[in-house]
PDB file of C-alpha atoms in Angstrom:
ATOM      1  CA  UNK I   1       0.000   0.000   0.000  1.00 90.00           C
ATOM      2  CA  UNK I   2       1.391   3.414  -0.929  1.00 91.00           C
ATOM      3  CA  UNK I   3       0.459   6.947  -1.986  1.00 91.00           C
ATOM      4  CA  UNK I   4       1.722   8.208  -5.340  1.00 85.00           C
ATOM      5  CA  UNK I   5       0.717  11.390  -7.161  1.00 83.00           C
ATOM      6  CA  UNK I   6      -1.904  11.998  -4.449  1.00 86.00           C
ATOM      7  CA  UNK I   7      -3.690   8.675  -5.098  1.00 90.00           C
ATOM      8  CA  UNK I   8      -3.938   5.563  -2.921  1.00 93.00           C
ATOM      9  CA  UNK I   9      -2.432   2.426  -4.487  1.00 93.00           C
ATOM     10  CA  UNK I  10      -2.757  -1.185  -3.273  1.00 95.00           C
ATOM     11  CA  UNK I  11      -0.839  -4.142  -4.746  1.00 95.00           C
ATOM     12  CA  UNK I  12      -1.979  -7.624  -3.695  1.00 96.00           C
ATOM     13  CA  UNK I  13      -0.984 -11.212  -4.430  1.00 95.00           C
ATOM     14  CA  UNK I  14      -3.038 -14.240  -3.418  1.00 97.00           C
ATOM     15  CA  UNK I  15      -2.672 -17.951  -4.203  1.00 97.00           C
ATOM     16  CA  UNK I  16      -5.556 -19.008  -6.453  1.00 96.00           C
ATOM     17  CA  UNK I  17      -6.600 -21.644  -8.965  1.00 96.00           C
ATOM     18  CA  UNK I  18      -7.955 -19.061 -11.419  1.00 96.00           C
ATOM     19  CA  UNK I  19      -8.303 -15.352 -12.075  1.00 96.00           C
ATOM     20  CA  UNK I  20     -10.504 -13.760  -9.433  1.00 94.00           C
ATOM     21  CA  UNK I  21     -11.096 -10.262  -8.057  1.00 95.00           C
ATOM     22  CA  UNK I  22      -8.927  -9.953  -4.948  1.00 97.00           C
ATOM     23  CA  UNK I  23      -8.946  -6.136  -4.917  1.00 95.00           C
ATOM     24  CA  UNK I  24     -11.244  -5.839  -1.901  1.00 93.00           C
ATOM     25  CA  UNK I  25     -13.127  -3.111  -3.774  1.00 91.00           C
ATOM     26  CA  UNK I  26     -16.904  -3.417  -3.614  1.00 88.00           C
ATOM     27  CA  UNK I  27     -18.112  -1.103  -6.352  1.00 89.00           C
ATOM     28  CA  UNK I  28     -20.724  -1.511  -9.027  1.00 90.00           C
ATOM     29  CA  UNK I  29     -18.155  -1.215 -11.808  1.00 92.00           C
ATOM     30  CA  UNK I  30     -19.031   1.214 -14.614  1.00 91.00           C
ATOM     31  CA  UNK I  31     -16.345  -0.220 -16.918  1.00 92.00           C
ATOM     32  CA  UNK I  32     -14.900  -3.714 -17.302  1.00 94.00           C
ATOM     33  CA  UNK I  33     -12.648  -5.074 -20.039  1.00 95.00           C
ATOM     34  CA  UNK I  34     -10.400  -8.079 -20.599  1.00 96.00           C
ATOM     35  CA  UNK I  35      -6.733  -7.595 -21.391  1.00 95.00           C
ATOM     36  CA  UNK I  36      -3.285  -8.699 -20.305  1.00 95.00           C
ATOM     37  CA  UNK I  37      -0.529  -7.756 -17.878  1.00 95.00           C
ATOM     38  CA  UNK I  38       2.930  -9.056 -18.833  1.00 92.00           C
ATOM     39  CA  UNK I  39       1.219 -11.463 -21.213  1.00 93.00           C
ATOM     40  CA  UNK I  40      -1.101 -12.850 -18.542  1.00 95.00           C
ATOM     41  CA  UNK I  41      -4.917 -12.865 -18.591  1.00 95.00           C
ATOM     42  CA  UNK I  42      -6.281  -9.732 -16.890  1.00 97.00           C
ATOM     43  CA  UNK I  43      -9.521  -7.919 -16.141  1.00 97.00           C
ATOM     44  CA  UNK I  44      -9.603  -4.113 -15.912  1.00 96.00           C
ATOM     45  CA  UNK I  45     -12.415  -2.382 -13.989  1.00 95.00           C
ATOM     46  CA  UNK I  46     -13.210   1.258 -13.223  1.00 92.00           C
ATOM     47  CA  UNK I  47     -15.713   3.310 -11.251  1.00 90.00           C
ATOM     48  CA  UNK I  48     -16.229   7.049 -10.958  1.00 86.00           C
ATOM     49  CA  UNK I  49     -18.722   9.297  -9.201  1.00 83.00           C
ATOM     50  CA  UNK I  50     -18.611  11.755 -12.128  1.00 71.00           C
ATOM     51  CA  UNK I  51     -21.800  12.753 -13.859  1.00 53.00           C
ATOM     52  CA  UNK I  52     -21.572  12.729 -17.635  1.00 53.00           C
ATOM     53  CA  UNK I  53     -21.434  16.525 -17.732  1.00 48.00           C
ATOM     54  CA  UNK I  54     -19.178  17.084 -14.695  1.00 53.00           C
ATOM     55  CA  UNK I  55     -17.555  20.516 -14.768  1.00 55.00           C
ATOM     56  CA  UNK I  56     -14.985  19.831 -12.057  1.00 53.00           C
ATOM     57  CA  UNK I  57     -13.179  16.632 -13.040  1.00 51.00           C
ATOM     58  CA  UNK I  58     -10.417  17.326 -10.468  1.00 54.00           C
ATOM     59  CA  UNK I  59     -12.928  16.773  -7.665  1.00 60.00           C
ATOM     60  CA  UNK I  60     -14.222  13.493  -9.089  1.00 71.00           C
ATOM     61  CA  UNK I  61     -13.506  10.382  -7.012  1.00 83.00           C
ATOM     62  CA  UNK I  62     -12.422   7.457  -9.191  1.00 89.00           C
ATOM     63  CA  UNK I  63     -11.225   3.887  -8.761  1.00 92.00           C
ATOM     64  CA  UNK I  64      -9.333   1.687 -11.211  1.00 93.00           C
ATOM     65  CA  UNK I  65      -8.479  -1.987 -10.673  1.00 96.00           C
ATOM     66  CA  UNK I  66      -6.667  -4.623 -12.654  1.00 97.00           C
ATOM     67  CA  UNK I  67      -6.568  -8.271 -11.585  1.00 97.00           C
ATOM     68  CA  UNK I  68      -4.382 -10.762 -13.471  1.00 97.00           C
ATOM     69  CA  UNK I  69      -3.462 -14.433 -13.128  1.00 97.00           C
ATOM     70  CA  UNK I  70      -0.061 -16.114 -13.336  1.00 95.00           C
ATOM     71  CA  UNK I  71      -0.303 -19.848 -14.163  1.00 95.00           C
ATOM     72  CA  UNK I  72       3.324 -20.467 -13.179  1.00 93.00           C
ATOM     73  CA  UNK I  73       2.947 -19.137  -9.630  1.00 93.00           C
ATOM     74  CA  UNK I  74      -0.744 -20.162  -9.322  1.00 96.00           C
ATOM     75  CA  UNK I  75      -1.578 -16.705  -7.996  1.00 96.00           C
ATOM     76  CA  UNK I  76      -3.878 -13.802  -8.745  1.00 97.00           C
ATOM     77  CA  UNK I  77      -2.316 -10.339  -8.673  1.00 96.00           C
ATOM     78  CA  UNK I  78      -4.221  -7.095  -8.186  1.00 97.00           C
ATOM     79  CA  UNK I  79      -3.371  -3.416  -8.417  1.00 96.00           C
ATOM     80  CA  UNK I  80      -5.885  -0.742  -7.505  1.00 95.00           C
ATOM     81  CA  UNK I  81      -5.749   3.026  -7.445  1.00 94.00           C
ATOM     82  CA  UNK I  82      -8.278   5.408  -5.946  1.00 93.00           C
ATOM     83  CA  UNK I  83      -8.368   9.145  -5.655  1.00 90.00           C
ATOM     84  CA  UNK I  84      -9.236  12.356  -7.398  1.00 82.00           C
ATOM     85  CA  UNK I  85      -8.120  13.163 -10.932  1.00 74.00           C
ATOM     86  CA  UNK I  86      -6.552   9.760 -11.694  1.00 80.00           C
ATOM     87  CA  UNK I  87      -7.692   9.639 -15.317  1.00 69.00           C
ATOM     88  CA  UNK I  88      -4.193  10.320 -16.652  1.00 69.00           C
ATOM     89  CA  UNK I  89      -2.640   7.443 -14.715  1.00 74.00           C
ATOM     90  CA  UNK I  90      -1.870   4.317 -16.746  1.00 84.00           C
ATOM     91  CA  UNK I  91      -2.720   1.451 -14.385  1.00 88.00           C
ATOM     92  CA  UNK I  92      -1.512  -1.076 -16.974  1.00 88.00           C
ATOM     93  CA  UNK I  93       1.970   0.443 -16.913  1.00 87.00           C
ATOM     94  CA  UNK I  94       2.058   0.467 -13.084  1.00 88.00           C
ATOM     95  CA  UNK I  95       0.771  -3.147 -12.976  1.00 92.00           C
ATOM     96  CA  UNK I  96       3.514  -4.276 -15.379  1.00 89.00           C
ATOM     97  CA  UNK I  97       6.185  -2.551 -13.284  1.00 88.00           C
ATOM     98  CA  UNK I  98       4.810  -3.874  -9.968  1.00 88.00           C
ATOM     99  CA  UNK I  99       4.677  -7.416 -11.341  1.00 88.00           C
ATOM    100  CA  UNK I 100       8.202  -7.272 -12.760  1.00 85.00           C
ATOM    101  CA  UNK I 101       9.617  -5.780  -9.545  1.00 85.00           C
ATOM    102  CA  UNK I 102       7.949  -8.455  -7.393  1.00 81.00           C
ATOM    103  CA  UNK I 103       9.517 -11.183  -9.575  1.00 78.00           C
ATOM    104  CA  UNK I 104      13.038  -9.730  -9.616  1.00 70.00           C
ATOM    105  CA  UNK I 105      13.492  -9.669  -5.824  1.00 54.00           C
TER     106      UNK I 105
END
């Protein structure tokens, strides 16, 4: 768990038999899409309290999550970010870096 660029970040790893949401976030996701992280199956999800015509995007609370599964380690990985004005943050890039760092130590 850490704070970066004013946003709260949480990186989790949990043994699992398949990809599952281990983020601990209980939102009704407004966006969900399949993808990959370091070539592994992933699911990206996002939530925001912004109205479609919000004038003050900097005051909008948002959450982004990516969960991915590594067959070799039989574990699900999760990275989440929450805060205001996080739209410019590339969670895929941070997930890739977090995953690579956790496997090089």
